[in-house]
Amino acid sequence: MFSKATLDFLGELAANNERAWFDANKPRYEALVREPALAFIEAMAPELAKFAPHFRAEPRKMGGSLMRVFRDTRFSRDKTPYKTNIGIQFRHELGKDVHAPGFYLHIATEGCFLGVGCWHPEPDALGRIRDLVAAQPERWFKVRDDRKFAAQWQLSGERLRRPPRGYAADHPAVEDLKYKDFVAMAPLSFAEATRPGLVKLAGARFATSAPLMKFLCDAFGVAY
């Protein structure tokens, strides 16, 4: 699947992030990035079915689990046209427009990692998560501190400086209620990201995120 040559290509793309270079190297992009990514996605489908049957691995060139290589530069000062990482997301079967957490793989020369949860949720979605944390703090602590989960994952994301409006400053989970993202990260070494066993490794680590993923699905009223 992914190889050192994949990482080398991403590094070259970062140094030559322009349309003419990308067009000239499109066959290399296909062979070193898109084809391995689609193979990984296809192989992940039976893995996801074991522990998250309502999430989908869709190995399509467009509109599936592989995120677009083209950057949206409309509101950015950085006008380079291409992403220099590989992003793969496994979304809920109800579709991308439904509030639900997801699974994510990130591969880049700066570092690789697995991610789970809800990154930059919309205000309504964020409110639902916070409401469940506030209503069931003991359940939340059990999720957050689950031994298998905590051994693999680190809660991450942006946080408010003060408690969000509508939640008591002395709430037992107030520090977690400050999160603007409810995501967890698990780093991948370059060796792990480029070895043949990546599918099994990713599946095993994703499986340990079940406590968080189920909690978030419950917040949105969707099946895990």
CSV table of N, CA and C in Angstrom, one decimal, residues 15 27 40 51 109 160:
chain,number,residue,atom,x,y,z
A,15,ALA,N,7.2,20.9,-2.3
A,15,ALA,CA,8.3,21.7,-2.8
A,15,ALA,C,7.9,22.3,-4.2
A,27,PRO,N,0.8,10.7,-13.3
A,27,PRO,CA,0.9,9.2,-13.2
A,27,PRO,C,1.6,8.8,-11.9
A,40,PHE,N,-6.2,0.7,0.5
A,40,PHE,CA,-6.3,0.7,1.9
A,40,PHE,C,-7.8,0.8,2.3
A,51,PHE,N,-16.4,-3.9,14.1
A,51,PHE,CA,-16.6,-3.1,15.4
A,51,PHE,C,-17.4,-1.8,15.2
A,109,THR,N,4.4,14.1,5.3
A,109,THR,CA,5.8,14.1,5.7
A,109,THR,C,6.1,14.7,7.1
A,160,LEU,N,-12.1,26.3,24.8
A,160,LEU,CA,-12.4,27.7,25.3
A,160,LEU,C,-11.6,28.0,26.5
